[in-house]
Short mmCIF file of C-alpha atoms in Angstrom, two decimals:
data_model
loop_
_atom_site.label_atom_id
_atom_site.label_comp_id
_atom_site.label_asym_id
_atom_site.label_seq_id
_atom_site.Cartn_x
_atom_site.Cartn_y
_atom_site.Cartn_z
CA MET U 213 102.22 57.91 112.09
CA ASN U 214 100.17 55.02 110.41
CA PRO U 215 102.98 53.61 108.01
CA GLN U 216 100.39 52.06 105.65
CA ILE U 217 98.59 55.42 104.98
CA PHE U 218 102.07 57.03 104.61
CA GLU U 219 103.07 54.45 102.08
CA ALA U 220 99.69 54.78 100.09
CA LEU U 221 100.07 58.56 99.94
CA THR U 222 103.61 58.22 98.78
CA ALA U 223 102.52 55.67 96.14
CA VAL U 224 99.92 57.80 94.68
CA ARG U 225 102.29 60.72 94.61
CA ASP U 226 105.04 58.91 92.86
CA THR U 227 102.76 57.37 90.45
CA HIS U 228 100.43 60.32 89.47
CA GLY U 229 102.31 63.56 90.73
CA ASP U 230 101.51 65.55 93.97
CA GLY U 231 98.91 67.34 91.66
CA VAL U 232 96.51 64.65 92.25
CA PHE U 233 96.07 65.70 95.94
CA TYR U 234 94.07 68.95 94.62
CA ASN U 235 91.79 66.41 93.04
CA LEU U 236 89.75 65.46 95.73
CA THR U 237 87.59 62.68 94.23
CA THR U 238 90.44 60.96 92.35
CA ALA U 239 92.64 61.22 95.66
CA ARG U 240 90.08 59.40 97.51
CA ASN U 241 89.42 56.73 95.24
CA LEU U 242 93.00 56.04 94.81
CA LEU U 243 93.33 55.91 98.72
CA ASN U 244 90.37 53.65 99.11
CA ASP U 245 92.13 51.30 96.63
CA LEU U 246 95.49 51.34 98.42
CA ALA U 247 94.39 51.51 101.88
CA PRO U 248 90.86 49.77 102.30
CA THR U 249 91.14 48.63 105.97
CA LEU U 250 91.97 51.96 107.33
CA ARG U 251 88.90 53.77 106.90
CA LYS U 252 89.09 55.97 109.89
CA GLU U 253 92.58 57.23 109.01
CA ARG U 254 91.56 57.60 105.23
CA VAL U 255 88.56 59.97 106.28
CA GLN U 256 90.73 62.34 108.07
CA VAL U 257 93.51 62.44 105.28
CA VAL U 258 90.72 63.29 102.84
CA ASN U 259 89.21 65.92 105.25
CA PHE U 260 92.70 67.49 105.44
CA LEU U 261 92.65 67.60 101.53
CA GLU U 262 89.29 69.06 101.76
CA ILE U 263 90.33 72.07 103.32
CA GLY U 264 93.16 72.45 100.74
CA GLY U 265 95.51 71.68 103.42
CA TYR U 266 98.18 70.02 101.23
CA PHE U 267 98.37 73.14 98.82
CA GLN U 268 98.88 75.31 101.65
CA LEU U 269 101.76 73.31 103.23
CA LYS U 270 103.20 72.89 99.66
CA TYR U 271 103.85 76.63 99.32
CA ALA U 272 103.87 77.58 102.89
CA GLU U 273 107.93 77.80 102.87
CA LYS U 274 109.10 80.38 105.48
CA SER U 275 105.47 80.62 106.64
CA TYR U 276 105.02 76.88 107.38
CA PRO U 277 104.64 77.43 111.23
CA LEU U 278 102.00 79.89 110.79
CA VAL U 279 100.29 77.91 107.99
CA ARG U 280 100.42 74.57 110.14
CA LYS U 281 98.86 76.51 112.96
CA LYS U 282 96.04 77.71 111.33
CA LEU U 283 95.24 74.12 109.44
CA THR U 284 95.41 72.43 112.82
CA GLU U 285 92.75 74.92 114.17
CA GLN U 286 90.72 74.41 110.95
CA LEU U 287 90.66 70.62 111.19
CA ILE U 288 89.60 70.56 114.84
CA GLU U 289 86.79 73.10 114.27
CA THR U 290 85.50 71.97 111.09
CA TYR U 291 85.60 68.18 111.70
CA ALA U 292 85.56 67.79 115.31
CA VAL U 293 88.84 65.92 115.75
CA ASP U 294 91.10 65.54 118.53
CA ARG U 295 94.30 67.92 118.36
CA ALA U 296 96.42 64.65 118.32
CA VAL U 297 94.48 63.59 115.09
CA ALA U 298 94.91 66.97 113.36
CA GLU U 299 98.70 66.95 114.25
CA TRP U 300 98.91 63.40 113.01
CA VAL U 301 97.47 64.33 109.68
CA LEU U 302 99.76 67.39 109.28
CA ASN U 303 102.61 65.24 110.43
CA LEU U 304 101.85 62.84 107.65
CA PHE U 305 101.85 65.41 104.96
CA SER U 306 104.53 67.26 106.40
CA GLU U 307 107.03 64.30 106.04
CA LEU U 308 105.45 63.79 102.54
CA LEU U 309 106.78 67.29 101.34
CA GLY U 310 110.13 66.66 103.16
CA TYR U 311 109.33 68.93 106.33
CA LYS U 312 111.24 67.32 109.64
CA ILE U 313 109.90 68.66 112.72
CA THR U 314 112.07 68.98 115.65
CA SER U 315 111.57 68.42 119.34
CA GLU U 316 112.17 71.91 120.06
CA GLY U 317 109.32 73.07 117.61
CA GLY U 318 111.42 73.87 114.92
CA VAL U 319 111.21 72.71 111.36
CA TYR U 320 113.60 71.42 108.86
CA LEU U 321 113.22 71.31 105.05
CA SER U 322 115.14 68.11 103.89
CA SER U 323 115.72 69.45 100.36
CA THR U 324 117.78 72.22 101.55
CA ALA U 325 119.74 70.04 104.12
CA GLU U 326 120.48 72.45 107.10
CA LYS U 327 118.07 75.07 106.31
CA LYS U 328 116.03 75.72 109.28
CA ILE U 329 112.57 77.21 109.50
CA THR U 330 111.94 78.78 112.86
CA PRO U 331 108.69 78.71 114.71
CA TRP U 332 106.38 81.47 113.65
CA LYS U 333 106.20 84.77 115.85
CA PRO U 334 103.31 87.35 115.02
CA THR U 335 106.12 89.70 114.32
CA GLU U 336 107.58 88.23 111.38
CA THR U 337 106.85 88.76 107.75
CA MET U 338 105.24 86.25 105.52
CA THR U 339 107.86 86.67 102.51
CA ARG U 340 109.13 83.92 100.34
CA PRO U 341 113.16 84.06 100.32
CA GLN U 342 114.37 85.37 96.87
CA SER U 343 116.56 81.96 96.70
CA GLN U 344 113.41 80.10 96.60
CA SER U 345 111.41 81.82 93.91
CA LYS U 346 108.67 79.69 92.12
CA SER U 347 109.45 81.11 88.98
CA PRO U 348 112.50 81.01 86.68
CA TYR U 349 111.44 84.60 85.46
CA VAL U 350 111.28 86.38 88.81
CA GLY U 351 114.18 87.79 89.91
CA ALA U 352 116.19 86.84 86.73
CA GLU U 353 118.78 89.34 85.67
CA ARG U 354 118.27 90.93 82.23
CA ARG U 355 118.52 94.27 80.71
CA PRO U 356 115.66 96.67 81.37
CA ILE U 357 114.18 97.42 78.05
CA MET U 358 112.68 100.96 78.98
CA THR U 359 112.31 103.10 82.00
CA VAL U 360 108.66 103.71 83.00
CA PRO U 361 107.88 106.53 85.43
CA ARG U 362 106.40 104.92 88.49
CA PRO U 363 103.08 106.51 89.78
CA ASN U 364 103.88 108.62 93.07
CA PHE U 365 101.44 106.82 95.36
CA GLY U 366 102.55 109.12 98.26
CA GLU U 367 100.73 111.93 96.62
CA GLN U 368 97.54 109.99 95.55
CA LYS U 369 95.92 109.65 99.02
CA LYS U 370 92.59 108.87 97.51
CA ALA U 371 93.74 107.42 94.28
CA PHE U 372 94.20 103.64 93.89
CA ILE U 373 96.34 103.00 90.85
CA ASN U 374 97.25 104.93 87.66
CA GLU U 375 94.74 103.36 85.14
CA ARG U 376 97.20 104.32 82.37
CA PHE U 377 99.35 101.29 83.29
CA ALA U 378 96.85 98.92 84.79
CA GLN U 379 94.48 98.73 81.66
CA LYS U 380 97.73 97.90 79.40
CA ILE U 381 97.97 94.63 80.98
CA SER U 382 95.15 91.69 81.42
CA ALA U 383 95.10 87.99 82.09
CA ASN U 384 92.79 85.05 82.06
CA TYR U 385 93.50 81.58 80.34
CA HIS U 386 96.11 83.79 78.38
CA SER U 387 98.11 87.06 78.74
CA VAL U 388 97.77 90.13 76.94
CA ALA U 389 99.60 93.26 76.97
CA VAL U 390 99.83 96.74 75.11
CA THR U 391 103.45 97.25 73.97
CA ARG U 392 105.28 100.38 74.14
CA ASP U 393 104.67 100.93 70.10
CA GLY U 394 100.91 100.50 70.73
CA GLN U 395 100.50 96.91 69.30
CA VAL U 396 99.09 94.04 71.56
CA SER U 397 101.10 91.02 72.29
CA ALA U 398 99.41 87.73 73.45
CA ALA U 399 100.42 84.42 74.77
CA GLY U 400 98.75 81.21 76.26
CA VAL U 401 95.61 79.48 75.39
CA ASN U 402 94.44 79.95 71.84
CA SER U 403 91.97 77.55 71.20
CA ASP U 404 89.69 80.25 69.79
CA GLY U 405 91.96 82.60 68.40
CA GLN U 406 91.97 84.79 71.42
CA CYS U 407 95.70 85.35 71.05
CA ASN U 408 95.67 86.43 67.45
CA THR U 409 96.52 90.23 67.90
CA ASN U 410 99.37 90.63 65.83
CA THR U 411 97.32 91.62 62.77
CA TYR U 412 97.19 95.13 61.01
CA ASP U 413 94.21 96.00 62.58
CA TRP U 414 95.53 95.79 66.24
CA ARG U 415 97.58 98.98 66.13
CA ASP U 416 97.15 102.23 68.22
CA ILE U 417 95.98 100.25 71.08
CA THR U 418 95.51 102.00 74.35
CA ALA U 419 93.86 99.18 76.74
CA VAL U 420 93.15 95.38 76.65
CA SER U 421 91.08 93.01 78.44
CA ALA U 422 90.94 89.28 78.60
CA GLY U 423 87.99 87.42 78.59
CA ALA U 424 87.63 83.88 79.16
CA PHE U 425 88.19 82.83 75.60
CA PHE U 426 88.49 86.15 73.78
CA THR U 427 90.44 89.37 73.80
CA VAL U 428 89.13 93.07 73.13
CA GLY U 429 91.13 96.13 72.53
CA LEU U 430 90.41 99.73 72.69
CA ARG U 431 92.01 102.02 69.98
CA ALA U 432 93.10 105.42 70.57
CA ASP U 433 90.28 106.95 68.86
CA GLY U 434 87.85 105.26 71.13
CA THR U 435 86.59 102.32 68.74
CA VAL U 436 86.85 98.65 70.04
CA LEU U 437 87.84 95.51 68.27
CA GLY U 438 88.09 91.61 69.49
CA VAL U 439 89.32 88.19 68.59
CA GLY U 440 88.32 84.81 69.95
CA ARG U 441 84.99 83.12 70.96
CA ASN U 442 82.10 84.75 69.97
CA ASP U 443 79.27 82.27 70.82
CA PHE U 444 77.27 84.69 72.89
CA GLY U 445 78.06 88.11 70.82
CA GLN U 446 80.63 89.19 73.32
CA LEU U 447 82.75 90.35 70.27
CA ASP U 448 79.98 92.42 68.70
CA VAL U 449 81.76 95.75 69.40
CA GLN U 450 82.56 97.02 65.92
CA ASN U 451 80.06 99.88 65.86
CA TRP U 452 81.10 101.02 69.38
CA THR U 453 82.43 104.55 69.36
CA GLN U 454 83.63 107.22 72.07
CA ILE U 455 84.90 104.51 74.25
CA LYS U 456 87.51 105.29 77.07
CA LYS U 457 87.57 102.16 79.02
CA ILE U 458 86.73 98.22 78.42
CA SER U 459 86.07 95.38 80.65
CA ALA U 460 85.75 91.74 79.33
CA GLY U 461 83.91 89.00 81.56
CA ALA U 462 83.40 85.30 81.07
CA ARG U 463 81.07 85.68 78.02
CA HIS U 464 80.11 89.50 77.66
CA THR U 465 82.07 92.81 77.15
CA VAL U 466 81.25 96.32 78.69
CA GLY U 467 82.74 99.67 77.36
CA LEU U 468 82.58 102.76 79.24
CA ARG U 469 81.97 106.06 76.99
CA GLU U 470 82.99 109.44 77.28
CA ASP U 471 80.00 110.82 78.82
CA GLY U 472 79.80 108.47 81.57
CA THR U 473 77.43 105.79 79.98
CA LEU U 474 77.84 102.20 79.30
CA LEU U 475 77.52 99.81 76.35
CA ALA U 476 77.51 96.07 76.58
CA CYS U 477 77.18 93.05 74.55
CA GLY U 478 77.35 89.14 75.17
CA GLN U 479 75.26 86.92 77.37
CA SER U 480 72.96 88.33 79.62
CA ARG U 481 71.24 85.66 81.41
CA HIS U 482 71.41 87.33 84.51
CA GLY U 483 71.09 90.88 83.11
CA GLU U 484 74.88 91.64 83.10
CA CYS U 485 74.27 93.63 79.99
CA ARG U 486 71.41 95.58 81.14
CA VAL U 487 73.54 98.58 82.07
CA SER U 488 72.49 101.17 79.37
CA HIS U 489 70.64 103.18 81.90
CA TRP U 490 73.58 104.02 84.12
CA ARG U 491 74.92 107.31 84.21
CA ASN U 492 78.11 109.33 85.86
CA ILE U 493 80.01 105.91 85.73
CA VAL U 494 83.96 106.38 85.82
CA ARG U 495 84.94 102.70 86.08
CA VAL U 496 83.41 99.50 84.89
CA VAL U 497 84.30 95.92 85.94
CA ALA U 498 82.81 92.83 83.99
CA GLY U 499 82.66 89.91 86.29
CA GLN U 500 81.79 86.27 85.37
CA ASP U 501 78.10 86.95 85.44
CA CYS U 502 77.61 90.64 86.55
CA THR U 503 78.71 94.00 85.75
CA PHE U 504 80.00 96.76 88.30
CA GLY U 505 79.80 100.38 87.70
CA ILE U 506 81.67 102.71 90.13
CA LYS U 507 80.01 106.25 90.02
CA LYS U 508 81.64 109.41 90.37
CA ASP U 509 80.84 109.86 93.92
CA GLY U 510 82.22 106.23 95.00
CA ARG U 511 79.05 104.33 94.87
CA VAL U 512 78.56 101.46 93.06
CA LEU U 513 75.82 99.94 90.73
CA VAL U 514 75.64 96.27 89.93
CA SER U 515 73.52 94.21 87.58
CA GLY U 516 73.68 90.18 87.48
CA ASN U 517 73.29 87.25 89.47
CA ASN U 518 72.49 88.25 92.71
CA ARG U 519 72.04 84.74 94.26
CA ASN U 520 71.79 84.82 98.27
CA GLY U 521 72.52 88.68 97.95
CA SER U 522 76.10 87.90 96.68
CA LEU U 523 76.28 91.24 94.93
CA ASP U 524 74.89 93.33 97.72
CA VAL U 525 76.72 96.54 97.30
CA SER U 526 74.46 98.89 99.20
CA HIS U 527 77.05 99.41 102.19
CA LEU U 528 79.86 100.43 100.00
CA GLU U 529 81.19 103.79 99.84
CA ASN U 530 84.27 105.68 98.34
CA VAL U 531 84.83 102.81 96.12
CA ALA U 532 87.87 102.64 93.76
CA ASP U 533 87.88 99.34 92.23
CA ILE U 534 86.16 95.57 92.47
CA ALA U 535 87.78 92.48 92.02
CA TYR U 536 85.52 89.66 91.08
CA ALA U 537 86.70 86.18 91.33
CA ALA U 538 83.44 84.11 91.40
CA PRO U 539 80.14 84.17 92.92
CA GLY U 540 80.50 85.02 96.45
CA ARG U 541 84.30 85.90 96.12
CA ILE U 542 84.10 89.65 95.72
CA ILE U 543 86.06 92.33 97.29
CA ALA U 544 85.95 96.07 96.89
CA LEU U 545 89.01 98.44 97.10
CA LEU U 546 88.38 101.61 98.78
CA GLN U 547 89.63 104.85 97.95
CA ASP U 548 91.65 104.92 101.27
CA GLY U 549 93.66 101.91 100.53
CA THR U 550 91.51 99.52 102.65
CA ILE U 551 89.36 96.35 101.38
CA ALA U 552 85.94 95.52 102.13
CA ARG U 553 83.76 92.61 101.31
CA VAL U 554 81.12 92.63 98.86
CA GLY U 555 77.73 90.63 99.43
CA ARG U 556 75.57 89.55 102.55
CA GLU U 557 76.44 85.98 102.47
CA ASN U 558 80.16 86.29 101.46
CA HIS U 559 81.81 82.95 102.80
CA MET U 560 85.01 84.51 102.96
CA ARG U 561 85.93 85.18 106.86
CA LYS U 562 89.38 86.77 106.28
CA ASN U 563 89.42 89.77 108.23
CA PHE U 564 90.41 92.40 105.36
CA SER U 565 90.76 95.32 107.72
CA LEU U 566 94.32 94.15 108.25
CA PHE U 567 95.37 95.12 104.78
CA ARG U 568 96.03 98.59 104.19
CA ASN U 569 97.78 100.92 101.55
CA ILE U 570 96.44 98.66 98.70
CA ARG U 571 96.70 100.34 95.41
CA GLN U 572 95.31 97.76 92.96
CA VAL U 573 93.42 94.53 93.18
CA SER U 574 92.85 91.62 90.86
CA ALA U 575 91.20 88.11 90.88
CA ALA U 576 90.85 85.08 89.40
CA PRO U 577 88.63 82.22 90.57
CA ASP U 578 90.84 80.77 93.40
CA TYR U 579 92.67 83.90 94.66
CA PHE U 580 93.08 87.65 94.85
CA ALA U 581 96.16 89.59 94.09
CA ALA U 582 96.86 92.94 95.94
CA LEU U 583 99.31 95.49 95.09
CA SER U 584 100.61 97.57 97.82
CA GLU U 585 101.78 101.25 97.45
CA ASN U 586 105.32 99.92 98.07
CA GLY U 587 105.40 98.10 94.85
CA THR U 588 105.17 94.56 96.33
CA VAL U 589 102.37 91.92 95.85
CA ARG U 590 100.33 89.65 97.79
CA LEU U 591 98.64 86.65 96.73
CA LEU U 592 95.54 85.80 98.97
CA ALA U 593 93.93 82.42 98.87
CA TYR U 594 90.87 82.08 100.45
CA PHE U 595 88.98 79.28 98.57
CA TRP U 596 90.66 76.10 99.83
CA GLN U 597 89.40 76.91 103.29
CA GLU U 598 86.41 78.96 104.59
CA SER U 599 88.46 81.03 106.79
CA GLY U 600 91.24 81.77 104.40
CA VAL U 601 94.77 81.93 104.54
CA GLU U 602 97.46 84.16 103.04
CA ALA U 603 99.32 82.28 100.46
CA ALA U 604 102.34 84.25 99.92
CA THR U 605 104.02 87.62 99.61
CA THR U 606 105.86 87.30 96.41
CA ASP U 607 109.46 88.59 95.88
CA TRP U 608 108.54 90.88 93.19
CA ARG U 609 109.39 94.62 93.89
CA ASP U 610 108.95 98.07 92.09
CA ILE U 611 105.77 96.73 90.49
CA ILE U 612 103.21 99.22 89.07
CA ALA U 613 100.22 97.20 87.85
CA ILE U 614 99.23 93.55 88.14
CA ALA U 615 96.86 91.12 86.46
CA ALA U 616 95.33 87.92 87.77
CA GLY U 617 95.00 85.18 85.53
CA ARG U 618 93.41 81.61 85.90
CA HIS U 619 96.36 79.90 86.89
CA HIS U 620 99.15 82.39 86.90
CA ILE U 621 99.71 86.10 87.47
CA ILE U 622 101.67 88.97 85.47
CA GLY U 623 103.23 92.20 86.85
CA TRP U 624 104.77 95.02 85.33
CA LYS U 625 107.73 96.71 86.72
CA SER U 626 108.63 100.22 87.06
CA ASN U 627 111.94 99.64 84.60
CA GLY U 628 109.25 98.65 81.79
CA THR U 629 109.90 94.81 82.07
CA LEU U 630 107.14 92.19 82.77
CA LEU U 631 107.31 89.38 85.46
CA ALA U 632 104.77 86.21 85.18
CA GLU U 633 104.56 83.47 87.45
CA MET U 634 102.43 80.20 87.26
CA LEU U 635 100.34 79.66 90.76
CA HIS U 636 98.75 76.43 89.98
CA PRO U 637 101.03 73.55 91.24
CA ASP U 638 99.97 71.17 88.19
CA LEU U 639 102.34 71.92 85.39
CA ALA U 640 99.98 70.65 82.65
CA TYR U 641 98.11 74.18 83.22
CA ASN U 642 101.21 75.68 81.87
CA LYS U 643 100.16 76.72 78.22
CA GLY U 644 102.83 79.39 77.38
CA GLN U 645 100.89 82.11 79.34
CA ILE U 646 103.83 83.43 81.39
CA ASN U 647 106.06 83.75 78.18
CA VAL U 648 105.98 87.35 78.44
CA THR U 649 109.10 88.56 79.89
CA ARG U 650 110.66 89.59 76.40
CA TRP U 651 107.59 91.90 75.66
CA GLU U 652 108.67 95.66 75.34
CA MET U 653 106.52 97.41 77.65
#
């Protein structure tokens, strides 16, 4: 290990915080300033950062050996470096994070003294120890507010979720939930008033959806209201009636009517609002620049930005739901609980056939969240490297619905409480969106 590079990395971390390693341009410039004579070493370090290696090592925890193995192969394959070089870079950042590698292949985490992380074996489960929960809210002891009947997934062989629960929570840069009295609580970024849902109008709400900087709510009488940014007319929903489901995208809103037709408003640059001619729709999903409609027979209609065939759904059948993260980052949940990719040139190479018994999927630009029928939640991070890596299986249990936010995730437990956890390592992104644990669901 080159001590000058290690000292440079340590100086960057100590001065700017380790979140600087997720900003590739900034990290590269700082390394250029601190180690100007070590060009070859700097290049390998930047290559490692480019595939998101630091992020994955930081949150590897018990799965560290598996993540390390994948990162080694990724560096070798992507940048054609020798194995010795790849392992040198991994050792460099492992040391920075406090991992100590033994001659027997085991790993010690210096912050936990004698706690040993054993080498990965294929039979091990990638779970986070409860004692190392990333969020003070997860696993916290508190008195349940209300007992909510948990859906019996075992009797729903071809049903993906109980939508009565899933539509009551939503997240983006902020968190929104329909509380047990039919009112709406919101927390997080409120730059455009998207969290101002505590007025008299927001009563008898049955569903909510969080757009990028706005919030829409569905009343029990089938009408819709919204607050927040309306720069593209995404909140022009005042005259909508007979709506039974809603979905908010980045800059547009879609409503599913009782008769299976759709209403849409907002930006339609790519045709995301040209959906009025669709029929027999049972579920609608508004993506960043597109709209998906799932028909009664399980087929999917789509309108929007179909660059490079990224919205190709012609191969899909028996679809239950769509999770849209970003262009080219889209998956479909099938009615049998398995996952399929969407799009011809989708760059995600992860073998989704390994994931079964999934009952709900949710997405943010950098990750997918999947709720299993046993009430556990997986966070699947694919976008720091093309081949993808499973980031973590959370220590959450008895979850009946999830919502993926831009930098956080919220989950609804069967006992009526909410959990929330920040996922982005930079605490500057915490704007209060995880302050949901006192809401009475």
